[in-house]
Structure formats: C-alpha cells, structure tokens
Coordinates of C-alpha atoms in Angstrom, one line a residue:
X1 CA 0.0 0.0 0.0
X2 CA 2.6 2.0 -0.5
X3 CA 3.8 3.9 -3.4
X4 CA 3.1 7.1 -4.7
X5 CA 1.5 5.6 -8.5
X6 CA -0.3 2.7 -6.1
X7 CA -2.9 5.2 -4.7
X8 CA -6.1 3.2 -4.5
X9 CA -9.0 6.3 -4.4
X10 CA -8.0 9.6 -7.1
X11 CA -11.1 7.7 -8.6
X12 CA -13.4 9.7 -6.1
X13 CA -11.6 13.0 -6.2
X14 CA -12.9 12.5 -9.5
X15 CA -16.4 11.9 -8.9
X16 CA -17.0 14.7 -6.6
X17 CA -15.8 17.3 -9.0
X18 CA -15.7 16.1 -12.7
X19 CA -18.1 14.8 -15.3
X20 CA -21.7 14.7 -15.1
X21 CA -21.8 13.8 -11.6
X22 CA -20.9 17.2 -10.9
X23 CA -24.7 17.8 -11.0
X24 CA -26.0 14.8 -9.5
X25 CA -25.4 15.1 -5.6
X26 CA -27.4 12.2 -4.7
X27 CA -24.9 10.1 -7.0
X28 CA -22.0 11.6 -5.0
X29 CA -24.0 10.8 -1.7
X30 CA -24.1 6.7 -3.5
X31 CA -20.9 6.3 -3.9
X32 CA -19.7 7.6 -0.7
X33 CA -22.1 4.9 1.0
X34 CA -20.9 2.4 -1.2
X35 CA -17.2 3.1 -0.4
X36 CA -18.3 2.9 3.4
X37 CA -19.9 -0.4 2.8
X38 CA -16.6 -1.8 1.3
X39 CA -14.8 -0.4 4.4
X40 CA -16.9 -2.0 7.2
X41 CA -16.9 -5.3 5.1
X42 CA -20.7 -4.6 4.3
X43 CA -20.4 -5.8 0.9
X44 CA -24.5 -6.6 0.0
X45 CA -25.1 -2.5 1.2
X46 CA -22.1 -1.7 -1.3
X47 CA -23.2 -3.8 -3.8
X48 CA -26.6 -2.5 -4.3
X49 CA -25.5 1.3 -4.0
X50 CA -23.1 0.5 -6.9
X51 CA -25.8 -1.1 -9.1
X52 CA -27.8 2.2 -8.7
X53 CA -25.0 4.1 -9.5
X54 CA -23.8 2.0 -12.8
X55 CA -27.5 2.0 -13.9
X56 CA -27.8 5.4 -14.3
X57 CA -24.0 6.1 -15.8
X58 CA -22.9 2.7 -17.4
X59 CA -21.0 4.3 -19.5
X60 CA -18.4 5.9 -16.3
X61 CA -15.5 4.3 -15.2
X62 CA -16.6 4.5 -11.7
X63 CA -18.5 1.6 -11.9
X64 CA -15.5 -1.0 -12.9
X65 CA -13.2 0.9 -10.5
X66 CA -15.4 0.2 -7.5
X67 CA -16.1 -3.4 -7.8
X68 CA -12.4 -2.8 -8.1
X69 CA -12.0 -1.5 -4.8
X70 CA -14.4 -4.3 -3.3
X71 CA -12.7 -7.1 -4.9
X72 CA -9.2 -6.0 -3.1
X73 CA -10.7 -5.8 0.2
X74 CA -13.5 -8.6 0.4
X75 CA -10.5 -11.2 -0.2
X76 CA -7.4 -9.7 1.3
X77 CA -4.7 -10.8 0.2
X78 CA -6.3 -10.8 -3.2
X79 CA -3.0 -11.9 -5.0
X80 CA -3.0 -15.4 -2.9
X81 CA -7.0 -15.6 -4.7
X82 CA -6.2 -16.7 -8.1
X83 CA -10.2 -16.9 -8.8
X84 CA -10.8 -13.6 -7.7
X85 CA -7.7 -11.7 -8.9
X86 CA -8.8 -11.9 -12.8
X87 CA -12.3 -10.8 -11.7
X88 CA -9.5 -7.6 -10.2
X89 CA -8.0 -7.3 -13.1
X90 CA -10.9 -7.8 -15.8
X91 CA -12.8 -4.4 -14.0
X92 CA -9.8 -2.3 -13.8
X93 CA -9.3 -2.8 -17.1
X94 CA -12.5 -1.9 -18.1
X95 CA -12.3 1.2 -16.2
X96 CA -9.7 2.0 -18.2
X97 CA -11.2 1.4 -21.5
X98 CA -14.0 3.5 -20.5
X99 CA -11.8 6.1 -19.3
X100 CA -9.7 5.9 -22.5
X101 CA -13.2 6.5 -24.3
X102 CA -13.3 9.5 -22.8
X103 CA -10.4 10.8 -23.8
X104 CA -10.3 9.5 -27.6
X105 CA -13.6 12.5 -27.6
X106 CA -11.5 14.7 -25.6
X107 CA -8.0 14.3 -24.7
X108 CA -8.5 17.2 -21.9
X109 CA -11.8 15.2 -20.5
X110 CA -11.0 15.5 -16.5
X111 CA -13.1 12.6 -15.5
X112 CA -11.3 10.7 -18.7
X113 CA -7.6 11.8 -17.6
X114 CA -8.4 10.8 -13.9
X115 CA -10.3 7.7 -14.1
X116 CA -7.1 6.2 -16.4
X117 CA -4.6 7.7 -13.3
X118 CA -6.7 5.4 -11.5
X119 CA -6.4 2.4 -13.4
X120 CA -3.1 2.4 -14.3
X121 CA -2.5 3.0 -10.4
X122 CA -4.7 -0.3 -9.7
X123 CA -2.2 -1.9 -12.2
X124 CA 1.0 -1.0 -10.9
X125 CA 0.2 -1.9 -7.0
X126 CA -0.6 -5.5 -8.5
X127 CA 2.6 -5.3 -10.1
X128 CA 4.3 -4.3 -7.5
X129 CA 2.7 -7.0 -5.1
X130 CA 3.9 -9.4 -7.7
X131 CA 7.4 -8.1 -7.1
X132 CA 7.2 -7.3 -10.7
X133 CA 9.0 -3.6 -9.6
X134 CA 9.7 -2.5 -13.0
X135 CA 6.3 -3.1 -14.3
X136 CA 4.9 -1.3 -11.4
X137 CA 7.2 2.0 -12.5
X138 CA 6.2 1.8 -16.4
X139 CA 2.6 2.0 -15.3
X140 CA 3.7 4.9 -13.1
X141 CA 5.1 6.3 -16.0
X142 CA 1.9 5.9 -17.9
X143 CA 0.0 7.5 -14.9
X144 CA 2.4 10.0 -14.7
X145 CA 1.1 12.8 -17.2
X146 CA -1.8 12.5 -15.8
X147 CA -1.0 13.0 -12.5
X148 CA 0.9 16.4 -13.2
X149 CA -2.2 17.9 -14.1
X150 CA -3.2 17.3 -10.3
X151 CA -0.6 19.2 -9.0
X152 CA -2.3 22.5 -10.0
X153 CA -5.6 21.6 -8.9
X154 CA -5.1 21.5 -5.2
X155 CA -6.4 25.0 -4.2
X156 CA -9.6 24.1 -6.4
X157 CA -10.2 21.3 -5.1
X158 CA -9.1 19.5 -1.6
X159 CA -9.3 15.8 -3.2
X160 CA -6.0 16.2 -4.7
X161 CA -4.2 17.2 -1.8
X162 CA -4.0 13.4 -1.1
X163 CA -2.6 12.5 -4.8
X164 CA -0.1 15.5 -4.7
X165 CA 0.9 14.8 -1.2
X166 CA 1.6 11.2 -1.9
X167 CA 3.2 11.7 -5.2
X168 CA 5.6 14.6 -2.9
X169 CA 7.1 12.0 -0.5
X170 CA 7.6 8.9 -2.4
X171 CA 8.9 10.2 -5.3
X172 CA 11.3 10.8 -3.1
X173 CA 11.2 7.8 -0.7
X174 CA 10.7 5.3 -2.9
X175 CA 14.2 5.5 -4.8
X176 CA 15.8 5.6 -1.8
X177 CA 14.1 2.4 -0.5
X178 CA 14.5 0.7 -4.5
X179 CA 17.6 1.7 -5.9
X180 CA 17.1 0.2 -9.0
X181 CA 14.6 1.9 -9.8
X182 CA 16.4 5.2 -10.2
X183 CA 18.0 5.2 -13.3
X184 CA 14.5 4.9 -14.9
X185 CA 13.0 8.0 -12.5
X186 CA 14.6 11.0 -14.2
X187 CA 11.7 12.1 -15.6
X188 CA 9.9 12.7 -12.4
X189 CA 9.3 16.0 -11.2
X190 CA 11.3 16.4 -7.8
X191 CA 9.3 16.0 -4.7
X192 CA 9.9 17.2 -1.0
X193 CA 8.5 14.5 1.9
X194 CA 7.4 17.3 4.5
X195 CA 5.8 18.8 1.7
X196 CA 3.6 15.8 1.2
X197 CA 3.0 14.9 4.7
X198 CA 1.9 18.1 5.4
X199 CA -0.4 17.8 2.1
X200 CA -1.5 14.5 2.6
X201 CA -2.8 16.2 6.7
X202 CA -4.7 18.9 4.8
X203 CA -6.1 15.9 2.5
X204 CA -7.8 14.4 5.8
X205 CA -8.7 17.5 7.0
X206 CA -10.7 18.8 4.4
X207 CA -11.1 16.3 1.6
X208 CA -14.4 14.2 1.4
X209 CA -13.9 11.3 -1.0
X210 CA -10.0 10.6 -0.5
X211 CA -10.4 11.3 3.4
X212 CA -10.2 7.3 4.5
X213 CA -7.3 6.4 1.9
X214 CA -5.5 9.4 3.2
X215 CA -5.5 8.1 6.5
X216 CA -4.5 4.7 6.0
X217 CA -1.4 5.8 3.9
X218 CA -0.3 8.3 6.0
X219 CA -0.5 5.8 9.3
X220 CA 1.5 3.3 7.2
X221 CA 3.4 6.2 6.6
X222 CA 3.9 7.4 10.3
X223 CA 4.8 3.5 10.9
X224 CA 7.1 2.2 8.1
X225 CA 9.5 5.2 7.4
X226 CA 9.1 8.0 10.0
X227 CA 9.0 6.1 13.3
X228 CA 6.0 8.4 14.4
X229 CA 3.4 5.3 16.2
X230 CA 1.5 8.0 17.9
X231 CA 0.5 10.4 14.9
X232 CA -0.6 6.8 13.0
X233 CA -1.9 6.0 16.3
X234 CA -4.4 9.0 15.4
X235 CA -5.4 8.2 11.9
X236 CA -6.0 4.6 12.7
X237 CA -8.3 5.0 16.1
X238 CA -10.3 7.2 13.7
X239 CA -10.2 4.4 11.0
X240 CA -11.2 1.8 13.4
X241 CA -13.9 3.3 15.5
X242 CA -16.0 4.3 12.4
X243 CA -15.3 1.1 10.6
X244 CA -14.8 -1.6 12.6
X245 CA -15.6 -4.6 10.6
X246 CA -12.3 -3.5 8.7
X247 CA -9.4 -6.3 9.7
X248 CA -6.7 -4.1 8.7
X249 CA -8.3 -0.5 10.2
X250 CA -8.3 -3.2 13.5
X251 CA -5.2 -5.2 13.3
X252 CA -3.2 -1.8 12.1
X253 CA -4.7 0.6 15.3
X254 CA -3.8 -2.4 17.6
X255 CA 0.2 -2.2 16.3
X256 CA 0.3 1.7 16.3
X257 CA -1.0 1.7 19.9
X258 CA 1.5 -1.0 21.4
X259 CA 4.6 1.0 19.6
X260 CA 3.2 4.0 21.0
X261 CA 3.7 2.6 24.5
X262 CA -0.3 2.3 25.3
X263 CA -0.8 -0.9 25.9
X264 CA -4.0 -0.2 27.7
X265 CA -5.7 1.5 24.8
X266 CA -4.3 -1.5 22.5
X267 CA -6.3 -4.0 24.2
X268 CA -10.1 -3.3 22.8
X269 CA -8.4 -3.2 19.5
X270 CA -6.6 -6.3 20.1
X271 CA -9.3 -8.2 21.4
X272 CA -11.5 -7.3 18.8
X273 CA -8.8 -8.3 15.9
X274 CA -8.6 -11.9 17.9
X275 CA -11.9 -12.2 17.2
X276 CA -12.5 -11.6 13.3
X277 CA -12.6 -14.3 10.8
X278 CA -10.3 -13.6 8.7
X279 CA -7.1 -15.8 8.7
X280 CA -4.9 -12.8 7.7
X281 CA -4.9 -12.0 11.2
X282 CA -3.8 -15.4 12.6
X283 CA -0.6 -14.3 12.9
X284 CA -0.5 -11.0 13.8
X285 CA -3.0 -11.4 16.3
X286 CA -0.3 -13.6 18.2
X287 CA 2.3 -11.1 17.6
X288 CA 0.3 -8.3 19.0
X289 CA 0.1 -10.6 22.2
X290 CA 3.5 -11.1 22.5
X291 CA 3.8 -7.5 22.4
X292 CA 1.3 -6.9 25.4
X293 CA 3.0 -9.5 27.0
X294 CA 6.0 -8.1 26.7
X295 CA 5.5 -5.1 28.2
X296 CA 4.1 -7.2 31.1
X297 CA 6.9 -8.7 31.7
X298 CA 5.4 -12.2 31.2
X299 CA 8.1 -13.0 29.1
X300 CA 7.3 -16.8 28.8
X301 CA 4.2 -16.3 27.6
X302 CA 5.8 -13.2 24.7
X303 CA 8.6 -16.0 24.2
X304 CA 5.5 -18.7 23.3
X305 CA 3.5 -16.5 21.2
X306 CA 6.4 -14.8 19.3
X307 CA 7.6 -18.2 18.4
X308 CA 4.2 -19.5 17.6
X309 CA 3.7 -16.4 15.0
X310 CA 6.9 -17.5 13.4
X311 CA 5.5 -20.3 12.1
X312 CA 3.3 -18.7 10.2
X313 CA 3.6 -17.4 6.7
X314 CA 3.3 -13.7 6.6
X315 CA 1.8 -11.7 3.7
X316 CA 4.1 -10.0 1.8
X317 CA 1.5 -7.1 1.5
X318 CA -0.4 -6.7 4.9
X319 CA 1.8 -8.4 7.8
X320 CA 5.5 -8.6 6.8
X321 CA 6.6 -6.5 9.5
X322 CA 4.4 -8.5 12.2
X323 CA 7.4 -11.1 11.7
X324 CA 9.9 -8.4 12.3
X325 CA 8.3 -6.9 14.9
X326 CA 8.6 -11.0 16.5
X327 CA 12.3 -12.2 15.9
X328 CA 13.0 -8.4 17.4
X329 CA 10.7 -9.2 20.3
X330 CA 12.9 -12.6 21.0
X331 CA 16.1 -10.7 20.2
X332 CA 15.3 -8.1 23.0
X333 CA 14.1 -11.1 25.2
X334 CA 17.2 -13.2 24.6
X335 CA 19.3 -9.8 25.6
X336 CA 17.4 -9.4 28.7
X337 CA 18.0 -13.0 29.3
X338 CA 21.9 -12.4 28.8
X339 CA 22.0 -14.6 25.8
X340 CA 23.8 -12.2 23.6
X341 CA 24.7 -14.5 21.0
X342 CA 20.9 -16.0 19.9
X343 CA 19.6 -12.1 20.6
X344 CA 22.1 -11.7 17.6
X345 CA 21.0 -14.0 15.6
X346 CA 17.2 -13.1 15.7
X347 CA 18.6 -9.7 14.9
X348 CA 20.5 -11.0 11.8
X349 CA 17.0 -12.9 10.4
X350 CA 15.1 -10.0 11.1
X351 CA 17.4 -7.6 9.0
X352 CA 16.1 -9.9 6.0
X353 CA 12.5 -9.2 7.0
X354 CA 12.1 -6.0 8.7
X355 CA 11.0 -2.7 6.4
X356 CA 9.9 -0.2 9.7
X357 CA 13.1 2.3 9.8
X358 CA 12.4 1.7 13.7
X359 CA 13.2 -1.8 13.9
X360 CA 15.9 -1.8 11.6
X361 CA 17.8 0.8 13.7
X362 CA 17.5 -1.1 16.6
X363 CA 19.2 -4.3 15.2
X364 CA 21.8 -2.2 13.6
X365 CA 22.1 -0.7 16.8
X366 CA 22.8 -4.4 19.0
X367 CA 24.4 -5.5 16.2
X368 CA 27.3 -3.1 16.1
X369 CA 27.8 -3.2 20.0

C-alpha cells in the first residue's frame, strides 16, 4: 500500500468534481455509502448502491473501479486468490477502456484523464505485489502525465491534496528504498516529503472522498518510514472506530497503539482483531500478544506467542513487519535473558524481513555493539 503511482481512491476525487456527476449530488451521496460499505466489510449495502450508480452512468469508469475497490478488500490478500484476482483485473481494465473512451472524444476530458490515473494506479500496485517492480514503475510512467495535471488543482479542489501529497514524499522515498529503480526516475518531477506529509494532513482535514485512503497511507506512513506510532496511532483509532468490521483498520490501530507505549488503549483493538474471521490475522494477532506480553513482563508467555507467529507465513502485502516486529521481540528477550549471541542471531534474520526504519535501527544498533 505503499507507493506514490499505487494510490487506490484519485477515482473519487474524480467523482465529486468532474463529469456529469458534478450535478448529480445524490450520485456523490451513493458512492460515498458504497465506499463505506466496502470499508466496514458490508459488501450486499455496497453492492446495491453501486448497481444504482452503474444504472444510471454505465458508461463511467466509476462503476468498474469500485467493484475494483471491493474485490481487493473482500479477499485480502487478493493476490493469494487466483479466482478472484482476474475478476481484479478484468474491472480495472475496463475502467480504463472507459476512461480511454473519454479521452479519444476529448483528450483534456477530466473525468477521462483521472479515471485512467486510476487504473493504471490499480495496475502498478498489482505489479508491484507481484514483485514485478519494474512493471509497477512503467505504469507509473503511464499515470504520470496524468498526475501532473493534479498538482495545480489542489487549491480548487481539496481531493487532490492526497494524490499530490503522496506523489511529494515517495517520489522521493521510494528510490531511496529501491535503488534500481532510479536510473528509470529522471523524468519525475522532484518532490519534498514534509511537503507531502503536510499535504496528505490537509487531505484528511478537508477532503471528502479521499479522506479514509488518506488516512491509511499516512498511518502506514507514520509506521514504516518516520518512526512516528503515535501520529498513525491517530489516523487509525479514527479508522477503526467508524469502521470496525475492517481487519486491517483493526489489526493496524492495535500495532500503532502497542509502539506508541499504550498498551491499555491497544487491548479493545486487540481483542477485537482476535476475534475476526479472517485468517490474515492469525498471525499477527499472536504477535500483537506477545507485544502486550512483553510489556508485562510475562516473558514466557511473549517468548511462546512470538515463536508460535513464526511459524506462520506472513503476507508479503499486509503483515510482513508482524514477523519483524517477532524475531525483534525474541532478540530483546534473549538480551534481557543475557544470551547475547541468539539475541544476535534473531537480529541478523530480522534484518532480512524488517521494512519499519524503527526496527531496523535497533538491530543495527545491538548489532554493532
């Protein structure tokens, strides 16, 4: 979820200001309740507001794009769903035929040009899930044009705040986190990460459609690179008290909270990502134990459900770190235990699997001692 050209919602900055559903607020008012439904894993309530809204514009690429949406999160991971992901792929794709009608009628169409940025977004985050990186960066390159022309509609309208913001920090982040990726990102505009944040904060202040992607990005954000738990701490409570049918709003506010240091506030969370259905959560759910356990001081009981995560696959996309965040728990335990050598090694196998800056720096750090 994670790169600038793998933003999953410019679709609705579209829809609020673009198009013929420019005049038709009670459209707006549908797909806003349909995105909600997909959110809070109400999927029948989002299904019939998007049959409304492709009945009366079957022609608009908003109709593909949000059975888009619903696909990636009714079967998270989608990539592991090899029935679903060509149903993923086969409505993206028409959104982007439809948005590429558009623009074969008028090449300046806003709705056209947007709706494309979109799908060629959708395209590159599969790509990139794929670890098909350089794929990912040619659609980025197709998306690109496209997304230039958002840069100078931010003071018009607040939706592309989020886009701009986004594009701001990982132009620049994602080189430095992908090296080989640069020699083929000279033809990006320069970028400026405060910049972004600070757009991407405006985005969720004042923007309508984007407001909930906006969030999630910037928590993953606050997590992953800056080492800031309390400010995604934020974003996510918000995220998870109005949707909490969402595994990932859930499993996410839980993590933010524990790194934060409140463990007391994590434990509602926590409990409630124990209890959802989806096996996603298997393993982080024991990791977030052995977190609160941790901080307890119970460390048998951290030891036990560290090493039961372990044993676990993790998805590459949603709970990677939930490994790293367990061989670090062991390393600090083995430390505190005085085993210096097996704290190192956990270190050393968590180097291959950690991406949070946080929890790198602290191996490096033990590491070097």
């Amino acid at each position: 979820m994670k790169k600038i050209w793998l933003s999953l919602l410019l679709l609705l900055a579209t829809t609020r200001s673009f198009g013929q559903i420019l005049n038709d607020p009670p459209v707006q008012q549908m797909i806003l309740k349909a995105l909600d439904g997909i959110y809070n894993y109400q999927f029948d309530t989002s299904e019939n507001y998007q049959r409304q809204i492709r009945s009366k514009y079957p022609q608009s690429p908003v109709g593909p794009l949000l059975k888009a949406i619903q696909l990636y999160w009714q079967y998270l991971p989608l990539r592991d769903n090899k029935t679903v992901l060509p149903q993923y792929v086969q409505q993206v794709t028409q959104g982007l035929d439809l948005a590429r009608r558009r623009l074969d009628r008028d090449s300046d169409d806003p709705e056209g040009v947007f709706f494309a940025l979109t799908a060629h977004g959708y395209l590159a985050m599969k790509y990139n899930y794929d670890n098909e990186t350089m794929k990912a960066v040619n659609e980025a390159k197709k998306a690109y044009g496209y997304m230039k022309q958002g840069f100078k509609l931010t003071e018009k309208n607040a939706e592309f705040y989020f886009t701009t913001g986004l594009y701001n920090y990982y132009v620049e982040r994602y080189p430095m986190d992908h090296p080989i990726v640069r020699p083929v990102m000279w033809f990006f505009q320069d970028g400026n990460m405060a910049q972004g944040l600070g757009q991407m904060e405006t985005a969720v202040r004042r923007g309508i459609f984007t407001r909930t992607e906006t969030s999630f990005y910037l928590s993953h954000i606050y997590l992953e690179h800056e080492s800031q738990p309390a400010k995604a701490a934020a974003h996510l409570k918000t995220l998870a008290d109005r949707y909490p049918n969402n595994p990932l709003f859930t499993m996410r506010c839980a993590e933010a909270l524990l790194l934060a240091n409140r463990p007391e506030e994590a434990g509602p969370y926590l409990q409630r990502t124990l209890k959802m259905p989806q096996k996603l959560l298997d393993m982080p759910g024991l990791v977030l134990q052995g977190m609160l356990y941790e901080r307890d001081g119970q460390s048998d009981k951290a030891t036990s459900a560290y090493q039961a995560a372990l044993k676990i696959p993790f998805s590459e996309e949603f709970t990677r770190e939930f490994h790293g965040h367990a061989l670090a728990g062991l390393a600090r335990l083995a430390a505190r235990s005085g085993n210096k050598n097996l704290a190192k090694q956990y270190y050393r196998k968590m180097l291959d699997v950690a991406q949070y800056k946080s929890n790198l720096r602290e191996a490096r750090a033990y590491l070097k001692e």
